Amino acid sequence: MRHLYSCPLRWSDMDAFGHVNNAVFVRYLEEARIDFTRRLAPGGGSTAFTGGSVVARHEIDYVRQLVHRHAPVTIELWVTKVTAASMTIAYEVKDEDVVYLRASTVVVPYNFTEGHPRRITAEEKAILKEFLDDSSHQEGRREGAVAR
């Protein structure tokens, strides 16, 4: 299963050349990731996905320029790996027929009260596995993401 996030483009996101600055894409990924984890929280007294997390790694392939327009872009994301203490989330920033960026982020759950990383709970793993798809992200990487 995949999660879709609609991301509006802001004039302040543009650089002098009128396209989205590379650093701004990291913020777009963050917005989509936060939306994803908030929607995963089951509620009903469950503590799953209610704590914090930190980013351990980003990997980004810029495929095409994204120029300013009024229509939002779609950020599609899914989980490619779940370990005892981290998860890897893959993304595509795209329109229906154009991919602008492919990326992945390693996220580590973090206990900010105690000041250290924490393990992913069994409940969180079960929920994340619904979004697990490690084949399509790797196929996208093999296609060769190069800037044009």
PDB file of C-alpha atoms in Angstrom:
ATOM      1  CA  MET A   1       0.000   0.000   0.000  1.00  0.00           C
ATOM      2  CA  ARG A   2       1.182   3.553  -0.705  1.00  0.00           C
ATOM      3  CA  HIS A   3       0.470   6.854   1.027  1.00  0.00           C
ATOM      4  CA  LEU A   4      -0.274   9.932  -1.100  1.00  0.00           C
ATOM      5  CA  TYR A   5       0.345  13.484   0.063  1.00  0.00           C
ATOM      6  CA  SER A   6      -0.600  16.587  -1.928  1.00  0.00           C
ATOM      7  CA  CYS A   7       2.063  19.268  -1.536  1.00  0.00           C
ATOM      8  CA  PRO A   8       1.344  22.871  -2.561  1.00  0.00           C
ATOM      9  CA  LEU A   9       4.162  24.856  -4.148  1.00  0.00           C
ATOM     10  CA  ARG A  10       4.944  28.227  -2.571  1.00  0.00           C
ATOM     11  CA  TRP A  11       6.620  31.177  -4.241  1.00  0.00           C
ATOM     12  CA  SER A  12       9.129  31.199  -1.388  1.00  0.00           C
ATOM     13  CA  ASP A  13      10.200  27.668  -2.413  1.00  0.00           C
ATOM     14  CA  MET A  14      11.566  28.918  -5.718  1.00  0.00           C
ATOM     15  CA  ASP A  15      15.133  29.922  -6.409  1.00  0.00           C
ATOM     16  CA  ALA A  16      16.336  32.669  -8.768  1.00  0.00           C
ATOM     17  CA  PHE A  17      15.736  30.389 -11.766  1.00  0.00           C
ATOM     18  CA  GLY A  18      12.064  29.807 -10.936  1.00  0.00           C
ATOM     19  CA  HIS A  19      12.308  26.180  -9.923  1.00  0.00           C
ATOM     20  CA  VAL A  20      12.027  24.463  -6.558  1.00  0.00           C
ATOM     21  CA  ASN A  21      15.357  24.659  -4.766  1.00  0.00           C
ATOM     22  CA  ASN A  22      16.979  21.307  -3.984  1.00  0.00           C
ATOM     23  CA  ALA A  23      16.938  21.960  -0.233  1.00  0.00           C
ATOM     24  CA  VAL A  24      13.203  22.704  -0.301  1.00  0.00           C
ATOM     25  CA  PHE A  25      12.509  19.161  -1.491  1.00  0.00           C
ATOM     26  CA  VAL A  26      13.780  17.901   1.882  1.00  0.00           C
ATOM     27  CA  ARG A  27      11.044  19.963   3.567  1.00  0.00           C
ATOM     28  CA  TYR A  28       8.452  18.497   1.171  1.00  0.00           C
ATOM     29  CA  LEU A  29       9.598  14.998   2.126  1.00  0.00           C
ATOM     30  CA  GLU A  30       9.370  15.917   5.797  1.00  0.00           C
ATOM     31  CA  GLU A  31       5.814  17.229   5.400  1.00  0.00           C
ATOM     32  CA  ALA A  32       4.754  14.019   3.651  1.00  0.00           C
ATOM     33  CA  ARG A  33       6.516  11.818   6.234  1.00  0.00           C
ATOM     34  CA  ILE A  34       4.885  13.637   9.165  1.00  0.00           C
ATOM     35  CA  ASP A  35       1.464  13.359   7.509  1.00  0.00           C
ATOM     36  CA  PHE A  36       2.119   9.636   6.964  1.00  0.00           C
ATOM     37  CA  THR A  37       3.104   8.882  10.567  1.00  0.00           C
ATOM     38  CA  ARG A  38       0.232  10.934  11.996  1.00  0.00           C
ATOM     39  CA  ARG A  39      -2.227   8.964   9.883  1.00  0.00           C
ATOM     40  CA  LEU A  40      -0.631   5.696  11.045  1.00  0.00           C
ATOM     41  CA  ALA A  41      -1.319   6.404  14.729  1.00  0.00           C
ATOM     42  CA  PRO A  42      -4.263   4.125  15.511  1.00  0.00           C
ATOM     43  CA  GLY A  43      -5.669   6.191  18.417  1.00  0.00           C
ATOM     44  CA  GLY A  44      -7.933   4.533  20.954  1.00  0.00           C
ATOM     45  CA  GLY A  45      -5.304   4.671  23.687  1.00  0.00           C
ATOM     46  CA  SER A  46      -2.541   3.166  21.562  1.00  0.00           C
ATOM     47  CA  THR A  47       0.899   4.750  21.927  1.00  0.00           C
ATOM     48  CA  ALA A  48       2.037   3.623  18.450  1.00  0.00           C
ATOM     49  CA  PHE A  49       3.659   6.448  16.458  1.00  0.00           C
ATOM     50  CA  THR A  50       3.019   8.989  19.218  1.00  0.00           C
ATOM     51  CA  GLY A  51       6.668   9.550  20.152  1.00  0.00           C
ATOM     52  CA  GLY A  52       9.296  11.411  18.223  1.00  0.00           C
ATOM     53  CA  SER A  53      11.734  10.334  15.580  1.00  0.00           C
ATOM     54  CA  VAL A  54      14.975  11.534  14.021  1.00  0.00           C
ATOM     55  CA  VAL A  55      16.324  11.271  10.503  1.00  0.00           C
ATOM     56  CA  ALA A  56      19.451   9.152  10.253  1.00  0.00           C
ATOM     57  CA  ARG A  57      19.934   9.379   6.481  1.00  0.00           C
ATOM     58  CA  HIS A  58      18.503  10.942   3.308  1.00  0.00           C
ATOM     59  CA  GLU A  59      19.235   9.739  -0.210  1.00  0.00           C
ATOM     60  CA  ILE A  60      17.865  11.909  -3.015  1.00  0.00           C
ATOM     61  CA  ASP A  61      17.918  11.591  -6.800  1.00  0.00           C
ATOM     62  CA  TYR A  62      16.784  14.761  -8.554  1.00  0.00           C
ATOM     63  CA  VAL A  63      15.216  13.568 -11.807  1.00  0.00           C
ATOM     64  CA  ARG A  64      13.646  16.704 -13.348  1.00  0.00           C
ATOM     65  CA  GLN A  65      13.281  20.390 -12.538  1.00  0.00           C
ATOM     66  CA  LEU A  66      10.061  21.378 -10.853  1.00  0.00           C
ATOM     67  CA  VAL A  67       9.080  24.880 -11.903  1.00  0.00           C
ATOM     68  CA  HIS A  68       6.535  26.993 -10.086  1.00  0.00           C
ATOM     69  CA  ARG A  69       2.882  26.441 -10.894  1.00  0.00           C
ATOM     70  CA  HIS A  70      -0.353  26.716  -8.957  1.00  0.00           C
ATOM     71  CA  ALA A  71      -1.144  22.994  -8.961  1.00  0.00           C
ATOM     72  CA  PRO A  72       0.321  20.942  -6.112  1.00  0.00           C
ATOM     73  CA  VAL A  73       2.601  17.959  -6.662  1.00  0.00           C
ATOM     74  CA  THR A  74       1.916  14.504  -5.302  1.00  0.00           C
ATOM     75  CA  ILE A  75       4.339  12.825  -2.959  1.00  0.00           C
ATOM     76  CA  GLU A  76       3.880   9.087  -2.979  1.00  0.00           C
ATOM     77  CA  LEU A  77       5.583   7.233  -0.147  1.00  0.00           C
ATOM     78  CA  TRP A  78       5.925   3.721   1.134  1.00  0.00           C
ATOM     79  CA  VAL A  79       8.093   1.661   3.482  1.00  0.00           C
ATOM     80  CA  THR A  80      10.998  -0.318   2.028  1.00  0.00           C
ATOM     81  CA  LYS A  81      12.560  -1.679   5.222  1.00  0.00           C
ATOM     82  CA  VAL A  82      11.657  -2.150   8.883  1.00  0.00           C
ATOM     83  CA  THR A  83      14.293  -3.173  11.425  1.00  0.00           C
ATOM     84  CA  ALA A  84      14.229  -3.375  15.213  1.00  0.00           C
ATOM     85  CA  ALA A  85      15.062   0.320  15.577  1.00  0.00           C
ATOM     86  CA  SER A  86      14.564   2.013  12.199  1.00  0.00           C
ATOM     87  CA  MET A  87      12.432   2.202   9.104  1.00  0.00           C
ATOM     88  CA  THR A  88      13.263   3.271   5.581  1.00  0.00           C
ATOM     89  CA  ILE A  89      10.690   5.311   3.707  1.00  0.00           C
ATOM     90  CA  ALA A  90      10.850   5.740  -0.071  1.00  0.00           C
ATOM     91  CA  TYR A  91       9.281   8.624  -1.976  1.00  0.00           C
ATOM     92  CA  GLU A  92       8.475   9.866  -5.438  1.00  0.00           C
ATOM     93  CA  VAL A  93       7.588  13.518  -5.970  1.00  0.00           C
ATOM     94  CA  LYS A  94       5.525  13.524  -9.120  1.00  0.00           C
ATOM     95  CA  ASP A  95       2.569  14.369 -11.275  1.00  0.00           C
ATOM     96  CA  GLU A  96       0.615  11.602 -12.971  1.00  0.00           C
ATOM     97  CA  ASP A  97       3.197  11.112 -15.722  1.00  0.00           C
ATOM     98  CA  VAL A  98       6.341  12.958 -14.558  1.00  0.00           C
ATOM     99  CA  VAL A  99       8.669  12.067 -11.677  1.00  0.00           C
ATOM    100  CA  TYR A 100      10.689  15.013 -10.341  1.00  0.00           C
ATOM    101  CA  LEU A 101      12.489  13.306  -7.493  1.00  0.00           C
ATOM    102  CA  ARG A 102      13.080   9.872  -5.958  1.00  0.00           C
ATOM    103  CA  ALA A 103      14.317   9.639  -2.399  1.00  0.00           C
ATOM    104  CA  SER A 104      14.582   7.521   0.697  1.00  0.00           C
ATOM    105  CA  THR A 105      14.921   8.366   4.365  1.00  0.00           C
ATOM    106  CA  VAL A 106      16.046   6.202   7.270  1.00  0.00           C
ATOM    107  CA  VAL A 107      13.990   7.207  10.307  1.00  0.00           C
ATOM    108  CA  VAL A 108      14.824   6.212  13.880  1.00  0.00           C
ATOM    109  CA  PRO A 109      12.161   6.376  16.613  1.00  0.00           C
ATOM    110  CA  TYR A 110      13.462   8.538  19.424  1.00  0.00           C
ATOM    111  CA  ASN A 111      12.546   8.993  23.075  1.00  0.00           C
ATOM    112  CA  PHE A 112      13.151  12.710  23.608  1.00  0.00           C
ATOM    113  CA  THR A 113      12.285  12.525  27.312  1.00  0.00           C
ATOM    114  CA  GLU A 114      15.070  10.025  27.977  1.00  0.00           C
ATOM    115  CA  GLY A 115      17.345  11.299  25.201  1.00  0.00           C
ATOM    116  CA  HIS A 116      17.962   8.117  23.200  1.00  0.00           C
ATOM    117  CA  PRO A 117      16.665   6.059  20.268  1.00  0.00           C
ATOM    118  CA  ARG A 118      14.001   3.478  20.985  1.00  0.00           C
ATOM    119  CA  ARG A 119      12.896   0.207  19.422  1.00  0.00           C
ATOM    120  CA  ILE A 120       9.960  -0.039  17.040  1.00  0.00           C
ATOM    121  CA  THR A 121       7.103  -1.752  18.856  1.00  0.00           C
ATOM    122  CA  ALA A 122       5.398  -4.902  17.568  1.00  0.00           C
ATOM    123  CA  GLU A 123       2.236  -2.865  16.955  1.00  0.00           C
ATOM    124  CA  GLU A 124       4.174  -0.282  14.911  1.00  0.00           C
ATOM    125  CA  LYS A 125       5.890  -3.028  12.883  1.00  0.00           C
ATOM    126  CA  ALA A 126       2.548  -4.611  12.054  1.00  0.00           C
ATOM    127  CA  ILE A 127       1.166  -1.279  10.843  1.00  0.00           C
ATOM    128  CA  LEU A 128       4.311  -0.430   8.854  1.00  0.00           C
ATOM    129  CA  LYS A 129       4.269  -3.810   7.105  1.00  0.00           C
ATOM    130  CA  GLU A 130       0.975  -2.790   5.472  1.00  0.00           C
ATOM    131  CA  PHE A 131       3.016  -0.156   3.584  1.00  0.00           C
ATOM    132  CA  LEU A 132       6.033  -2.389   2.926  1.00  0.00           C
ATOM    133  CA  ASP A 133       7.060  -2.547  -0.725  1.00  0.00           C
ATOM    134  CA  ASP A 134      10.781  -3.057  -1.243  1.00  0.00           C
ATOM    135  CA  SER A 135      10.657  -4.146  -4.888  1.00  0.00           C
ATOM    136  CA  SER A 136       9.290  -1.085  -6.695  1.00  0.00           C
ATOM    137  CA  HIS A 137      11.679   1.408  -5.093  1.00  0.00           C
ATOM    138  CA  GLN A 138      14.665  -0.676  -6.076  1.00  0.00           C
ATOM    139  CA  GLU A 139      13.324  -1.016  -9.627  1.00  0.00           C
ATOM    140  CA  GLY A 140      13.009   2.771  -9.806  1.00  0.00           C
ATOM    141  CA  ARG A 141      16.638   3.133  -8.708  1.00  0.00           C
ATOM    142  CA  ARG A 142      17.847   0.708 -11.387  1.00  0.00           C
ATOM    143  CA  GLU A 143      16.082   2.734 -14.078  1.00  0.00           C
ATOM    144  CA  GLY A 144      18.680   5.414 -13.471  1.00  0.00           C
ATOM    145  CA  ALA A 145      17.568   8.631 -11.888  1.00  0.00           C
ATOM    146  CA  VAL A 146      19.602  11.408 -13.399  1.00  0.00           C
ATOM    147  CA  ALA A 147      19.002  15.122 -13.497  1.00  0.00           C
ATOM    148  CA  ARG A 148      17.958  16.505 -16.856  1.00  0.00           C
TER     149      ARG A 148
END
